[in-house]
Amino acid sequence: MKASKIKYGQVGEQDKYFFDTNVWMFLFAPLASSKFYKQKTYSSLLKEIMSRNATIWINSLVVAEYVNAVLKLEFKQWMKRNKLTNADFKHDFRPTNEYLLALSEVKNQVSDILSIATRRPDDFHVVDVDKLISSMGTSVDYGDSVIIDACKRANIKLVTDDRDIIEMDLPFAVFTA
């Protein structure tokens, strides 16, 4: 199935969804408001899922990607504010108060996300890692492969803003703004 646009009224009580990292970014990250239409669309879907008591799954990979992406965005903003071109994330940014503030904010965001989503085991012990790695190409990375595999094995609907995944023909429902 190719990806479908999100429509109001499509959520059923028994539906299971998996929000890709980029969707959580639109919903919770500080710079997400740059694409208001997408933020509004994903927010409306989230509200509908919650009102129908459907399930949103999340795994540790998405949490890790989210934390790293938000902190890297904050790092880029910090470099811009300080007119830096060659700063190092670990050595230059981490010791700053700005990093500590960003870290505190991302911890709160993850706490909010985890209060909404249901934690799903990664099932690493049953995943065919060799198959996942061989499925990687120029457009799909390892993280994408893990998410696709999880949705396929559990028949979970994927909500993503990842152009590469959106254009794939997958055996489960994929939704995008």
Short mmCIF file of C-alpha atoms in Angstrom, two decimals:
data_model
loop_
_atom_site.label_atom_id
_atom_site.label_comp_id
_atom_site.label_asym_id
_atom_site.label_seq_id
_atom_site.Cartn_x
_atom_site.Cartn_y
_atom_site.Cartn_z
CA MET A 1 0.00 0.00 0.00
CA LYS A 2 1.14 3.51 -0.77
CA ALA A 3 0.77 6.17 1.89
CA SER A 4 -2.59 7.89 2.33
CA LYS A 5 -3.30 11.41 3.48
CA ILE A 6 -4.70 11.68 7.00
CA LYS A 7 -8.47 12.22 7.08
CA TYR A 8 -10.72 12.98 10.02
CA GLY A 9 -12.90 10.05 11.09
CA GLN A 10 -10.56 7.26 10.02
CA VAL A 11 -9.62 6.07 13.52
CA GLY A 12 -11.26 3.00 15.04
CA GLU A 13 -11.10 1.92 18.69
CA GLN A 14 -9.08 -1.20 17.90
CA ASP A 15 -6.61 0.60 15.64
CA LYS A 16 -2.91 0.51 16.45
CA TYR A 17 -0.59 3.27 15.26
CA PHE A 18 3.14 3.84 15.31
CA PHE A 19 4.29 7.47 15.06
CA ASP A 20 7.66 7.88 13.36
CA THR A 21 10.19 10.18 15.03
CA ASN A 22 9.48 13.00 12.59
CA VAL A 23 5.80 13.05 13.61
CA TRP A 24 6.73 13.37 17.29
CA MET A 25 9.03 16.23 16.23
CA PHE A 26 6.09 18.06 14.64
CA LEU A 27 4.05 17.52 17.80
CA PHE A 28 6.59 18.30 20.54
CA ALA A 29 9.89 19.72 19.27
CA PRO A 30 10.52 23.43 19.74
CA LEU A 31 11.13 24.16 16.06
CA ALA A 32 8.24 22.08 14.78
CA SER A 33 5.99 25.09 14.22
CA SER A 34 7.92 25.90 11.06
CA LYS A 35 5.44 23.73 9.09
CA PHE A 36 2.17 24.67 10.74
CA TYR A 37 -0.11 22.66 8.38
CA LYS A 38 1.69 19.41 9.15
CA GLN A 39 1.82 20.17 12.86
CA LYS A 40 -1.93 20.82 12.85
CA THR A 41 -2.70 17.66 10.84
CA TYR A 42 -0.66 15.37 13.10
CA SER A 43 -2.06 17.08 16.20
CA SER A 44 -5.63 16.49 14.99
CA LEU A 45 -4.86 12.81 14.34
CA LEU A 46 -3.32 12.47 17.79
CA LYS A 47 -6.43 13.97 19.40
CA GLU A 48 -8.70 11.66 17.39
CA ILE A 49 -6.66 8.58 18.34
CA MET A 50 -6.77 9.56 22.00
CA SER A 51 -10.51 10.33 21.93
CA ARG A 52 -11.26 6.89 20.45
CA ASN A 53 -8.92 5.11 22.87
CA ALA A 54 -6.90 3.64 20.02
CA THR A 55 -3.25 2.79 20.68
CA ILE A 56 -0.09 4.63 19.69
CA TRP A 57 3.00 2.47 20.01
CA ILE A 58 6.54 3.73 20.55
CA ASN A 59 9.85 1.94 20.94
CA SER A 60 13.27 2.83 22.33
CA LEU A 61 14.63 3.53 18.83
CA VAL A 62 12.15 6.38 18.31
CA VAL A 63 12.88 7.81 21.76
CA ALA A 64 16.63 7.74 21.02
CA GLU A 65 16.14 9.32 17.58
CA TYR A 66 13.88 12.00 19.06
CA VAL A 67 16.31 12.97 21.84
CA ASN A 68 19.25 13.08 19.43
CA ALA A 69 17.34 15.05 16.78
CA VAL A 70 16.07 17.68 19.23
CA LEU A 71 19.48 18.14 20.84
CA LYS A 72 21.17 18.42 17.42
CA LEU A 73 18.60 21.05 16.38
CA GLU A 74 19.34 22.98 19.57
CA PHE A 75 23.07 22.64 18.85
CA LYS A 76 22.62 24.13 15.37
CA GLN A 77 20.58 27.01 16.81
CA TRP A 78 23.25 27.58 19.47
CA MET A 79 25.95 27.70 16.79
CA LYS A 80 23.90 30.18 14.79
CA ARG A 81 23.22 32.44 17.80
CA ASN A 82 26.91 32.43 18.70
CA LYS A 83 28.07 32.80 15.08
CA LEU A 84 30.10 29.59 15.26
CA THR A 85 31.02 27.49 12.25
CA ASN A 86 33.25 24.77 13.65
CA ALA A 87 31.86 23.84 17.06
CA ASP A 88 31.81 20.28 18.36
CA PHE A 89 28.59 18.97 19.90
CA LYS A 90 30.19 17.00 22.74
CA HIS A 91 33.13 19.24 23.59
CA ASP A 92 31.69 22.70 22.96
CA PHE A 93 27.91 22.48 23.39
CA ARG A 94 27.43 19.90 26.16
CA PRO A 95 29.26 21.93 28.85
CA THR A 96 26.97 24.96 28.31
CA ASN A 97 23.90 26.11 30.19
CA GLU A 98 22.06 26.13 26.85
CA TYR A 99 22.68 22.40 26.52
CA LEU A 100 21.44 21.76 30.06
CA LEU A 101 18.28 23.76 29.32
CA ALA A 102 17.74 21.87 26.03
CA LEU A 103 18.32 18.56 27.81
CA SER A 104 15.80 19.45 30.51
CA GLU A 105 13.25 20.42 27.85
CA VAL A 106 13.77 17.23 25.83
CA LYS A 107 13.39 15.12 28.98
CA ASN A 108 10.04 16.82 29.63
CA GLN A 109 9.00 16.29 26.01
CA VAL A 110 9.86 12.59 26.17
CA SER A 111 7.95 12.29 29.42
CA ASP A 112 4.92 13.86 27.71
CA ILE A 113 5.28 11.52 24.72
CA LEU A 114 5.55 8.46 26.96
CA SER A 115 2.41 9.52 28.81
CA ILE A 116 0.54 9.31 25.48
CA ALA A 117 2.18 6.36 23.75
CA THR A 118 2.35 2.71 24.78
CA ARG A 119 5.84 1.26 25.00
CA ARG A 120 6.39 -1.52 22.51
CA PRO A 121 9.22 -4.03 22.93
CA ASP A 122 11.85 -3.79 20.23
CA ASP A 123 11.80 -7.58 19.74
CA PHE A 124 15.48 -7.45 18.79
CA HIS A 125 15.80 -11.12 19.78
CA VAL A 126 13.35 -12.17 17.02
CA VAL A 127 14.17 -9.59 14.35
CA ASP A 128 16.13 -10.81 11.32
CA VAL A 129 18.85 -8.15 11.55
CA ASP A 130 20.64 -9.47 8.47
CA LYS A 131 17.44 -9.00 6.47
CA LEU A 132 16.99 -5.47 7.86
CA ILE A 133 20.53 -4.52 6.95
CA SER A 134 20.20 -5.99 3.46
CA SER A 135 16.96 -4.02 2.96
CA MET A 136 18.80 -0.76 3.55
CA GLY A 137 19.56 1.32 0.51
CA THR A 138 20.06 4.89 -0.52
CA SER A 139 16.70 5.97 0.88
CA VAL A 140 15.91 3.62 3.79
CA ASP A 141 18.23 3.59 6.79
CA TYR A 142 18.45 1.05 9.60
CA GLY A 143 15.99 2.92 11.80
CA ASP A 144 13.43 3.03 8.99
CA SER A 145 13.94 -0.70 8.42
CA VAL A 146 13.33 -1.47 12.12
CA ILE A 147 10.12 0.59 12.16
CA ILE A 148 8.85 -0.94 8.91
CA ASP A 149 9.58 -4.44 10.22
CA ALA A 150 7.76 -3.77 13.53
CA CYS A 151 4.68 -2.39 11.76
CA LYS A 152 4.65 -5.28 9.30
CA ARG A 153 4.96 -8.00 11.96
CA ALA A 154 2.22 -6.53 14.19
CA ASN A 155 -0.02 -5.00 11.49
CA ILE A 156 0.38 -1.52 12.95
CA LYS A 157 -0.52 1.60 10.97
CA LEU A 158 2.51 3.83 10.45
CA VAL A 159 2.21 7.61 10.67
CA THR A 160 5.25 9.27 9.11
CA ASP A 161 6.50 12.34 7.33
CA ASP A 162 9.48 10.48 5.87
CA ARG A 163 9.32 10.93 2.10
CA ASP A 164 11.28 7.73 1.46
CA ILE A 165 8.80 5.61 3.43
CA ILE A 166 5.79 7.46 2.03
CA GLU A 167 6.81 6.50 -1.51
CA MET A 168 7.28 2.80 -0.68
CA ASP A 169 4.68 0.14 -1.41
CA LEU A 170 4.25 -1.52 2.00
CA PRO A 171 1.94 -4.35 3.18
CA PHE A 172 0.38 -2.20 5.94
CA ALA A 173 -1.32 1.19 6.13
CA VAL A 174 0.88 4.29 6.07
CA PHE A 175 -0.50 7.77 6.74
CA THR A 176 1.02 11.20 6.26
CA ALA A 177 0.06 14.86 6.36
#
